[in-house]
C-alpha cells in the first residue's frame, strides 16, 4: 500500500485500473502499446492483464486486447434513473431543439472536466462533442461554472492541483470566476480551440450542491457574445428543470 493525499492506495489495483483506462480512446491495443502508455515493463503488464482477462475485464484477439464483457455489465448500471447522463437527456434534447446548438453536460473530476452527455446540433457546421472527453479546467465556459459554484475550500484545493500553462494569467482567470458567480453563467470565446464558443450554467442536484455544468457550444459565427447573453436565460431555465428532476427522483 502507498499513501497519497492522505489516503492509502493499493499499487496493483492502480496499475490494473491504468490498464483499463488505456481503452478510453482505443478499442484494440497490444501489450506493448499498453506497457508504453502506463510506463511499466511488459512482464508486469502481462501478469496484470492475465488477471483481468481471467475475470472477464479484458478479451484477447490474437495479439490485440480489448475490453471484456464484465466492463459492459458494470456500465449497464450507469443507465439507471438516477444517472444524470440518462435522466437529463430528454431535457438536453429539448434545449438543442430550442436553440439549435450542441448541448453538453460536464462534471468535474480532479483537475479536469468530463463530458458525460452530449446532444449534437443538427446544423451542418457544428461542434463535435464526444462523450467521455476529458478536458482541462482552466479553459472553457463549463470549466468556469464547475469552479465558480463550489465552496472556496474546494476551489482552492482544485486550483492548487492544476498545471497552469506558461504565461497563463491566473489572476485574470480568478476574476472571471467572480464574474461568473455574480451573473450565474459563463461564456468562452475561442479559449480552447479556434472558432468555437460556448455558454454554460450550473445544475444543482440534491442538497442544492453543484452536480454538473450545462452548456451549449457552436461556431463563433453563430454564437456571438450578444447571442450567448440572449441564450443564457434559456439555459438557466433548463438547468432549473434538470435540478428539480435530480432532486425529486427516487
PDB file of C-alpha atoms in Angstrom:
ATOM      1  CA  UNK A   1       0.000   0.000   0.000  1.00  0.00           C
ATOM      2  CA  UNK A   2       1.015   3.597  -0.592  1.00  0.00           C
ATOM      3  CA  UNK A   3      -0.263   6.784   0.998  1.00  0.00           C
ATOM      4  CA  UNK A   4      -1.298   9.514  -1.432  1.00  0.00           C
ATOM      5  CA  UNK A   5      -3.076  12.675  -0.438  1.00  0.00           C
ATOM      6  CA  UNK A   6      -3.757  11.216   2.978  1.00  0.00           C
ATOM      7  CA  UNK A   7      -5.342   8.076   1.501  1.00  0.00           C
ATOM      8  CA  UNK A   8      -3.987   4.544   1.338  1.00  0.00           C
ATOM      9  CA  UNK A   9      -3.903   3.098  -2.162  1.00  0.00           C
ATOM     10  CA  UNK A  10      -3.062  -0.367  -3.486  1.00  0.00           C
ATOM     11  CA  UNK A  11      -0.461  -0.098  -6.231  1.00  0.00           C
ATOM     12  CA  UNK A  12      -1.528  -3.249  -8.071  1.00  0.00           C
ATOM     13  CA  UNK A  13      -5.112  -2.007  -8.220  1.00  0.00           C
ATOM     14  CA  UNK A  14      -3.946   1.370  -9.513  1.00  0.00           C
ATOM     15  CA  UNK A  15      -1.970  -0.316 -12.269  1.00  0.00           C
ATOM     16  CA  UNK A  16      -4.877  -2.550 -13.260  1.00  0.00           C
ATOM     17  CA  UNK A  17      -7.144   0.493 -13.500  1.00  0.00           C
ATOM     18  CA  UNK A  18      -4.499   2.318 -15.543  1.00  0.00           C
ATOM     19  CA  UNK A  19      -4.597  -0.598 -17.989  1.00  0.00           C
ATOM     20  CA  UNK A  20      -8.376  -0.398 -18.312  1.00  0.00           C
ATOM     21  CA  UNK A  21      -8.228   3.375 -18.836  1.00  0.00           C
ATOM     22  CA  UNK A  22      -5.932   2.841 -21.816  1.00  0.00           C
ATOM     23  CA  UNK A  23      -9.058   1.759 -23.667  1.00  0.00           C
ATOM     24  CA  UNK A  24     -10.850   5.066 -23.085  1.00  0.00           C
ATOM     25  CA  UNK A  25      -9.919   6.201 -26.596  1.00  0.00           C
ATOM     26  CA  UNK A  26      -8.831   2.977 -28.342  1.00  0.00           C
ATOM     27  CA  UNK A  27     -10.791  -0.194 -28.933  1.00  0.00           C
ATOM     28  CA  UNK A  28      -7.840  -2.529 -29.530  1.00  0.00           C
ATOM     29  CA  UNK A  29      -4.324  -2.332 -28.110  1.00  0.00           C
ATOM     30  CA  UNK A  30      -1.296  -4.604 -27.927  1.00  0.00           C
ATOM     31  CA  UNK A  31       0.520  -5.453 -24.721  1.00  0.00           C
ATOM     32  CA  UNK A  32       3.472  -3.369 -25.915  1.00  0.00           C
ATOM     33  CA  UNK A  33       1.247  -0.348 -26.534  1.00  0.00           C
ATOM     34  CA  UNK A  34      -0.324  -0.624 -23.092  1.00  0.00           C
ATOM     35  CA  UNK A  35       3.035  -1.009 -21.362  1.00  0.00           C
ATOM     36  CA  UNK A  36       4.313   2.093 -23.149  1.00  0.00           C
ATOM     37  CA  UNK A  37       1.309   4.166 -22.182  1.00  0.00           C
ATOM     38  CA  UNK A  38       1.377   3.409 -18.477  1.00  0.00           C
ATOM     39  CA  UNK A  39       5.182   3.255 -18.165  1.00  0.00           C
ATOM     40  CA  UNK A  40       5.566  -0.329 -16.944  1.00  0.00           C
ATOM     41  CA  UNK A  41       7.638  -3.228 -18.235  1.00  0.00           C
ATOM     42  CA  UNK A  42       5.829  -5.792 -20.346  1.00  0.00           C
ATOM     43  CA  UNK A  43       6.240  -8.632 -17.859  1.00  0.00           C
ATOM     44  CA  UNK A  44       4.387  -6.678 -15.166  1.00  0.00           C
ATOM     45  CA  UNK A  45       1.651  -5.653 -17.595  1.00  0.00           C
ATOM     46  CA  UNK A  46       1.364  -9.255 -18.819  1.00  0.00           C
ATOM     47  CA  UNK A  47       0.680 -10.505 -15.283  1.00  0.00           C
ATOM     48  CA  UNK A  48      -1.933  -7.836 -14.631  1.00  0.00           C
ATOM     49  CA  UNK A  49      -3.638  -8.448 -17.962  1.00  0.00           C
ATOM     50  CA  UNK A  50      -3.732 -12.188 -17.250  1.00  0.00           C
ATOM     51  CA  UNK A  51      -5.761 -11.487 -14.104  1.00  0.00           C
ATOM     52  CA  UNK A  52      -8.062  -9.015 -15.865  1.00  0.00           C
ATOM     53  CA  UNK A  53      -8.529 -11.494 -18.691  1.00  0.00           C
ATOM     54  CA  UNK A  54      -9.375 -14.308 -16.283  1.00  0.00           C
ATOM     55  CA  UNK A  55     -12.014 -12.127 -14.627  1.00  0.00           C
ATOM     56  CA  UNK A  56     -13.539 -11.085 -17.969  1.00  0.00           C
ATOM     57  CA  UNK A  57     -12.439  -7.450 -17.951  1.00  0.00           C
ATOM     58  CA  UNK A  58     -10.072  -7.961 -20.900  1.00  0.00           C
ATOM     59  CA  UNK A  59     -10.588 -10.023 -24.058  1.00  0.00           C
ATOM     60  CA  UNK A  60      -7.796 -11.253 -26.320  1.00  0.00           C
ATOM     61  CA  UNK A  61      -7.924 -11.496 -30.100  1.00  0.00           C
ATOM     62  CA  UNK A  62      -4.536 -12.636 -31.365  1.00  0.00           C
ATOM     63  CA  UNK A  63      -2.004 -10.067 -30.216  1.00  0.00           C
ATOM     64  CA  UNK A  64      -4.738  -7.468 -29.700  1.00  0.00           C
ATOM     65  CA  UNK A  65      -6.547  -6.791 -26.428  1.00  0.00           C
ATOM     66  CA  UNK A  66      -9.884  -5.124 -25.827  1.00  0.00           C
ATOM     67  CA  UNK A  67     -12.379  -4.518 -23.018  1.00  0.00           C
ATOM     68  CA  UNK A  68     -14.323  -7.598 -21.924  1.00  0.00           C
ATOM     69  CA  UNK A  69     -17.935  -8.310 -21.117  1.00  0.00           C
ATOM     70  CA  UNK A  70     -17.521  -7.591 -17.397  1.00  0.00           C
ATOM     71  CA  UNK A  71     -16.980  -3.906 -18.177  1.00  0.00           C
ATOM     72  CA  UNK A  72     -20.305  -3.771 -20.011  1.00  0.00           C
ATOM     73  CA  UNK A  73     -22.035  -5.444 -17.075  1.00  0.00           C
ATOM     74  CA  UNK A  74     -20.816  -2.636 -14.849  1.00  0.00           C
ATOM     75  CA  UNK A  75     -21.656   0.028 -17.418  1.00  0.00           C
ATOM     76  CA  UNK A  76     -25.233  -1.224 -17.602  1.00  0.00           C
ATOM     77  CA  UNK A  77     -25.813   0.078 -14.089  1.00  0.00           C
ATOM     78  CA  UNK A  78     -24.949   3.615 -15.208  1.00  0.00           C
ATOM     79  CA  UNK A  79     -28.185   3.816 -17.153  1.00  0.00           C
ATOM     80  CA  UNK A  80     -30.371   3.735 -14.062  1.00  0.00           C
ATOM     81  CA  UNK A  81     -32.834   6.549 -13.442  1.00  0.00           C
ATOM     82  CA  UNK A  82     -30.519   8.368 -11.021  1.00  0.00           C
ATOM     83  CA  UNK A  83     -27.728   8.697 -13.567  1.00  0.00           C
ATOM     84  CA  UNK A  84     -27.743  12.353 -14.683  1.00  0.00           C
ATOM     85  CA  UNK A  85     -26.373  11.493 -18.123  1.00  0.00           C
ATOM     86  CA  UNK A  86     -29.541   9.487 -18.846  1.00  0.00           C
ATOM     87  CA  UNK A  87     -32.006  11.291 -16.629  1.00  0.00           C
ATOM     88  CA  UNK A  88     -31.344  14.702 -18.166  1.00  0.00           C
ATOM     89  CA  UNK A  89     -31.023  13.602 -21.789  1.00  0.00           C
ATOM     90  CA  UNK A  90     -34.633  14.478 -22.794  1.00  0.00           C
ATOM     91  CA  UNK A  91     -34.227  17.976 -21.367  1.00  0.00           C
ATOM     92  CA  UNK A  92     -30.943  18.385 -23.245  1.00  0.00           C
ATOM     93  CA  UNK A  93     -32.650  17.333 -26.474  1.00  0.00           C
ATOM     94  CA  UNK A  94     -35.380  19.868 -25.807  1.00  0.00           C
ATOM     95  CA  UNK A  95     -32.781  22.612 -25.347  1.00  0.00           C
ATOM     96  CA  UNK A  96     -30.988  21.581 -28.536  1.00  0.00           C
ATOM     97  CA  UNK A  97     -34.250  21.805 -30.483  1.00  0.00           C
ATOM     98  CA  UNK A  98     -34.978  25.181 -28.914  1.00  0.00           C
ATOM     99  CA  UNK A  99     -31.608  26.845 -29.573  1.00  0.00           C
ATOM    100  CA  UNK A 100     -30.248  24.734 -32.411  1.00  0.00           C
ATOM    101  CA  UNK A 101     -26.759  24.211 -30.966  1.00  0.00           C
ATOM    102  CA  UNK A 102     -24.853  21.293 -29.436  1.00  0.00           C
ATOM    103  CA  UNK A 103     -25.757  20.733 -25.784  1.00  0.00           C
ATOM    104  CA  UNK A 104     -23.301  19.157 -23.341  1.00  0.00           C
ATOM    105  CA  UNK A 105     -23.240  18.111 -19.703  1.00  0.00           C
ATOM    106  CA  UNK A 106     -19.953  18.219 -17.788  1.00  0.00           C
ATOM    107  CA  UNK A 107     -18.800  17.097 -14.354  1.00  0.00           C
ATOM    108  CA  UNK A 108     -15.579  17.912 -12.546  1.00  0.00           C
ATOM    109  CA  UNK A 109     -13.041  15.170 -11.936  1.00  0.00           C
ATOM    110  CA  UNK A 110      -9.848  16.233 -10.188  1.00  0.00           C
ATOM    111  CA  UNK A 111      -8.195  18.950 -12.238  1.00  0.00           C
ATOM    112  CA  UNK A 112     -10.281  18.222 -15.337  1.00  0.00           C
ATOM    113  CA  UNK A 113     -13.851  18.188 -16.611  1.00  0.00           C
ATOM    114  CA  UNK A 114     -15.512  15.247 -18.329  1.00  0.00           C
ATOM    115  CA  UNK A 115     -18.321  15.434 -20.856  1.00  0.00           C
ATOM    116  CA  UNK A 116     -20.796  12.817 -19.603  1.00  0.00           C
ATOM    117  CA  UNK A 117     -23.563  13.522 -22.100  1.00  0.00           C
ATOM    118  CA  UNK A 118     -23.981  15.434 -25.362  1.00  0.00           C
ATOM    119  CA  UNK A 119     -26.710  16.128 -27.904  1.00  0.00           C
ATOM    120  CA  UNK A 120     -25.357  17.182 -31.266  1.00  0.00           C
ATOM    121  CA  UNK A 121     -26.656  20.146 -33.214  1.00  0.00           C
ATOM    122  CA  UNK A 122     -28.478  19.287 -36.421  1.00  0.00           C
ATOM    123  CA  UNK A 123     -26.784  22.119 -38.274  1.00  0.00           C
ATOM    124  CA  UNK A 124     -24.184  21.376 -40.955  1.00  0.00           C
ATOM    125  CA  UNK A 125     -21.481  23.390 -39.170  1.00  0.00           C
ATOM    126  CA  UNK A 126     -21.433  22.291 -35.558  1.00  0.00           C
ATOM    127  CA  UNK A 127     -19.300  21.489 -32.574  1.00  0.00           C
ATOM    128  CA  UNK A 128     -18.469  17.780 -32.337  1.00  0.00           C
ATOM    129  CA  UNK A 129     -18.849  16.745 -28.707  1.00  0.00           C
ATOM    130  CA  UNK A 130     -17.574  13.227 -27.952  1.00  0.00           C
ATOM    131  CA  UNK A 131     -18.944  11.823 -24.707  1.00  0.00           C
ATOM    132  CA  UNK A 132     -16.172  10.872 -22.296  1.00  0.00           C
ATOM    133  CA  UNK A 133     -13.837  13.633 -23.440  1.00  0.00           C
ATOM    134  CA  UNK A 134     -11.559  14.804 -20.630  1.00  0.00           C
ATOM    135  CA  UNK A 135     -10.708  18.491 -20.867  1.00  0.00           C
ATOM    136  CA  UNK A 136      -8.668  20.948 -18.766  1.00  0.00           C
ATOM    137  CA  UNK A 137     -10.382  23.007 -16.080  1.00  0.00           C
ATOM    138  CA  UNK A 138      -8.586  26.265 -16.810  1.00  0.00           C
ATOM    139  CA  UNK A 139     -10.367  26.998 -20.121  1.00  0.00           C
ATOM    140  CA  UNK A 140     -13.944  26.912 -21.322  1.00  0.00           C
ATOM    141  CA  UNK A 141     -17.308  28.103 -20.078  1.00  0.00           C
ATOM    142  CA  UNK A 142     -18.156  24.815 -18.363  1.00  0.00           C
ATOM    143  CA  UNK A 143     -14.844  24.814 -16.505  1.00  0.00           C
ATOM    144  CA  UNK A 144     -15.595  28.238 -15.081  1.00  0.00           C
ATOM    145  CA  UNK A 145     -19.004  27.077 -13.916  1.00  0.00           C
ATOM    146  CA  UNK A 146     -17.581  23.946 -12.278  1.00  0.00           C
ATOM    147  CA  UNK A 147     -15.129  26.089 -10.305  1.00  0.00           C
ATOM    148  CA  UNK A 148     -17.268  29.162  -9.641  1.00  0.00           C
ATOM    149  CA  UNK A 149     -20.152  27.433  -7.890  1.00  0.00           C
ATOM    150  CA  UNK A 150     -18.340  25.291  -5.328  1.00  0.00           C
ATOM    151  CA  UNK A 151     -17.022  26.228  -1.912  1.00  0.00           C
ATOM    152  CA  UNK A 152     -13.874  28.339  -1.634  1.00  0.00           C
ATOM    153  CA  UNK A 153     -12.131  25.454   0.104  1.00  0.00           C
ATOM    154  CA  UNK A 154     -12.932  23.014  -2.698  1.00  0.00           C
ATOM    155  CA  UNK A 155     -11.909  25.566  -5.322  1.00  0.00           C
ATOM    156  CA  UNK A 156      -8.598  26.256  -3.662  1.00  0.00           C
ATOM    157  CA  UNK A 157      -7.794  22.540  -3.472  1.00  0.00           C
ATOM    158  CA  UNK A 158      -8.532  22.091  -7.175  1.00  0.00           C
ATOM    159  CA  UNK A 159      -6.664  25.209  -8.263  1.00  0.00           C
ATOM    160  CA  UNK A 160      -3.590  24.008  -6.385  1.00  0.00           C
ATOM    161  CA  UNK A 161      -3.537  20.797  -8.434  1.00  0.00           C
ATOM    162  CA  UNK A 162      -3.871  22.399 -11.881  1.00  0.00           C
ATOM    163  CA  UNK A 163      -0.748  22.533 -14.022  1.00  0.00           C
ATOM    164  CA  UNK A 164      -1.172  26.016 -15.435  1.00  0.00           C
ATOM    165  CA  UNK A 165       0.235  26.705 -18.906  1.00  0.00           C
ATOM    166  CA  UNK A 166       3.137  29.094 -19.195  1.00  0.00           C
ATOM    167  CA  UNK A 167       2.140  32.763 -19.430  1.00  0.00           C
ATOM    168  CA  UNK A 168      -1.366  31.942 -18.187  1.00  0.00           C
ATOM    169  CA  UNK A 169      -2.723  34.819 -16.083  1.00  0.00           C
ATOM    170  CA  UNK A 170      -4.258  33.080 -13.090  1.00  0.00           C
ATOM    171  CA  UNK A 171      -5.382  36.376 -11.522  1.00  0.00           C
ATOM    172  CA  UNK A 172      -7.452  37.234 -14.599  1.00  0.00           C
ATOM    173  CA  UNK A 173      -8.992  33.771 -14.515  1.00  0.00           C
ATOM    174  CA  UNK A 174      -9.933  34.101 -10.840  1.00  0.00           C
ATOM    175  CA  UNK A 175     -11.537  37.464 -11.588  1.00  0.00           C
ATOM    176  CA  UNK A 176     -13.574  35.771 -14.323  1.00  0.00           C
ATOM    177  CA  UNK A 177     -14.804  33.210 -11.786  1.00  0.00           C
ATOM    178  CA  UNK A 178     -16.095  36.050  -9.600  1.00  0.00           C
ATOM    179  CA  UNK A 179     -17.983  37.463 -12.588  1.00  0.00           C
ATOM    180  CA  UNK A 180     -19.487  34.038 -13.291  1.00  0.00           C
ATOM    181  CA  UNK A 181     -20.659  33.700  -9.699  1.00  0.00           C
ATOM    182  CA  UNK A 182     -22.328  37.090  -9.908  1.00  0.00           C
ATOM    183  CA  UNK A 183     -24.028  36.593 -13.288  1.00  0.00           C
ATOM    184  CA  UNK A 184     -24.928  32.916 -12.874  1.00  0.00           C
ATOM    185  CA  UNK A 185     -23.443  31.848 -16.204  1.00  0.00           C
ATOM    186  CA  UNK A 186     -20.115  31.694 -18.052  1.00  0.00           C
ATOM    187  CA  UNK A 187     -19.122  32.282 -21.647  1.00  0.00           C
ATOM    188  CA  UNK A 188     -15.991  31.432 -23.610  1.00  0.00           C
ATOM    189  CA  UNK A 189     -14.802  32.611 -26.999  1.00  0.00           C
ATOM    190  CA  UNK A 190     -12.095  30.532 -28.690  1.00  0.00           C
ATOM    191  CA  UNK A 191     -10.480  29.700 -25.348  1.00  0.00           C
ATOM    192  CA  UNK A 192      -9.845  26.012 -26.034  1.00  0.00           C
ATOM    193  CA  UNK A 193      -9.986  25.854 -29.803  1.00  0.00           C
ATOM    194  CA  UNK A 194     -10.158  28.424 -32.606  1.00  0.00           C
ATOM    195  CA  UNK A 195     -13.598  29.213 -33.973  1.00  0.00           C
ATOM    196  CA  UNK A 196     -15.550  27.726 -31.050  1.00  0.00           C
ATOM    197  CA  UNK A 197     -17.707  29.446 -28.451  1.00  0.00           C
ATOM    198  CA  UNK A 198     -19.810  28.255 -25.525  1.00  0.00           C
ATOM    199  CA  UNK A 199     -22.084  29.408 -22.733  1.00  0.00           C
ATOM    200  CA  UNK A 200     -22.683  27.358 -19.572  1.00  0.00           C
ATOM    201  CA  UNK A 201     -24.725  27.387 -16.371  1.00  0.00           C
ATOM    202  CA  UNK A 202     -24.714  25.318 -13.163  1.00  0.00           C
ATOM    203  CA  UNK A 203     -27.071  22.422 -12.482  1.00  0.00           C
ATOM    204  CA  UNK A 204     -27.799  21.800  -8.803  1.00  0.00           C
ATOM    205  CA  UNK A 205     -28.712  18.361  -7.516  1.00  0.00           C
ATOM    206  CA  UNK A 206     -29.584  17.022  -4.111  1.00  0.00           C
ATOM    207  CA  UNK A 207     -28.953  19.335  -1.145  1.00  0.00           C
ATOM    208  CA  UNK A 208     -28.512  22.178  -3.651  1.00  0.00           C
ATOM    209  CA  UNK A 209     -24.970  21.021  -4.386  1.00  0.00           C
ATOM    210  CA  UNK A 210     -23.421  21.641  -7.781  1.00  0.00           C
ATOM    211  CA  UNK A 211     -23.993  18.498  -9.834  1.00  0.00           C
ATOM    212  CA  UNK A 212     -22.887  19.471 -13.337  1.00  0.00           C
ATOM    213  CA  UNK A 213     -22.373  22.236 -15.862  1.00  0.00           C
ATOM    214  CA  UNK A 214     -24.844  22.539 -18.722  1.00  0.00           C
ATOM    215  CA  UNK A 215     -23.551  24.191 -21.872  1.00  0.00           C
ATOM    216  CA  UNK A 216     -24.330  24.931 -25.480  1.00  0.00           C
ATOM    217  CA  UNK A 217     -21.488  25.318 -27.954  1.00  0.00           C
ATOM    218  CA  UNK A 218     -21.021  26.147 -31.595  1.00  0.00           C
ATOM    219  CA  UNK A 219     -19.052  28.231 -34.072  1.00  0.00           C
ATOM    220  CA  UNK A 220     -18.334  31.866 -33.202  1.00  0.00           C
ATOM    221  CA  UNK A 221     -20.109  32.879 -36.399  1.00  0.00           C
ATOM    222  CA  UNK A 222     -23.400  31.900 -34.736  1.00  0.00           C
ATOM    223  CA  UNK A 223     -22.573  32.116 -31.050  1.00  0.00           C
ATOM    224  CA  UNK A 224     -21.546  35.730 -30.771  1.00  0.00           C
ATOM    225  CA  UNK A 225     -21.213  37.241 -27.309  1.00  0.00           C
ATOM    226  CA  UNK A 226     -24.546  39.008 -27.771  1.00  0.00           C
ATOM    227  CA  UNK A 227     -26.250  35.760 -28.814  1.00  0.00           C
ATOM    228  CA  UNK A 228     -24.830  33.866 -25.855  1.00  0.00           C
ATOM    229  CA  UNK A 229     -26.084  36.562 -23.482  1.00  0.00           C
ATOM    230  CA  UNK A 230     -29.541  36.079 -25.015  1.00  0.00           C
ATOM    231  CA  UNK A 231     -29.302  32.281 -24.669  1.00  0.00           C
ATOM    232  CA  UNK A 232     -28.161  32.291 -21.027  1.00  0.00           C
ATOM    233  CA  UNK A 233     -31.707  32.632 -19.566  1.00  0.00           C
ATOM    234  CA  UNK A 234     -32.866  29.635 -21.624  1.00  0.00           C
ATOM    235  CA  UNK A 235     -30.004  27.562 -20.217  1.00  0.00           C
ATOM    236  CA  UNK A 236     -30.846  28.686 -16.685  1.00  0.00           C
ATOM    237  CA  UNK A 237     -34.466  27.624 -17.148  1.00  0.00           C
ATOM    238  CA  UNK A 238     -33.403  24.230 -18.473  1.00  0.00           C
ATOM    239  CA  UNK A 239     -30.890  23.816 -15.646  1.00  0.00           C
ATOM    240  CA  UNK A 240     -33.581  24.626 -13.075  1.00  0.00           C
ATOM    241  CA  UNK A 241     -35.836  21.921 -14.522  1.00  0.00           C
ATOM    242  CA  UNK A 242     -32.933  19.475 -14.520  1.00  0.00           C
ATOM    243  CA  UNK A 243     -32.177  20.279 -10.907  1.00  0.00           C
ATOM    244  CA  UNK A 244     -35.779  19.616  -9.935  1.00  0.00           C
ATOM    245  CA  UNK A 245     -35.667  16.290 -11.726  1.00  0.00           C
ATOM    246  CA  UNK A 246     -32.470  15.270  -9.937  1.00  0.00           C
ATOM    247  CA  UNK A 247     -33.794  16.273  -6.531  1.00  0.00           C
ATOM    248  CA  UNK A 248     -37.139  14.511  -6.872  1.00  0.00           C
ATOM    249  CA  UNK A 249     -36.021  11.264  -8.491  1.00  0.00           C
ATOM    250  CA  UNK A 250     -36.155   8.232  -6.225  1.00  0.00           C
TER     251      UNK A 250
END
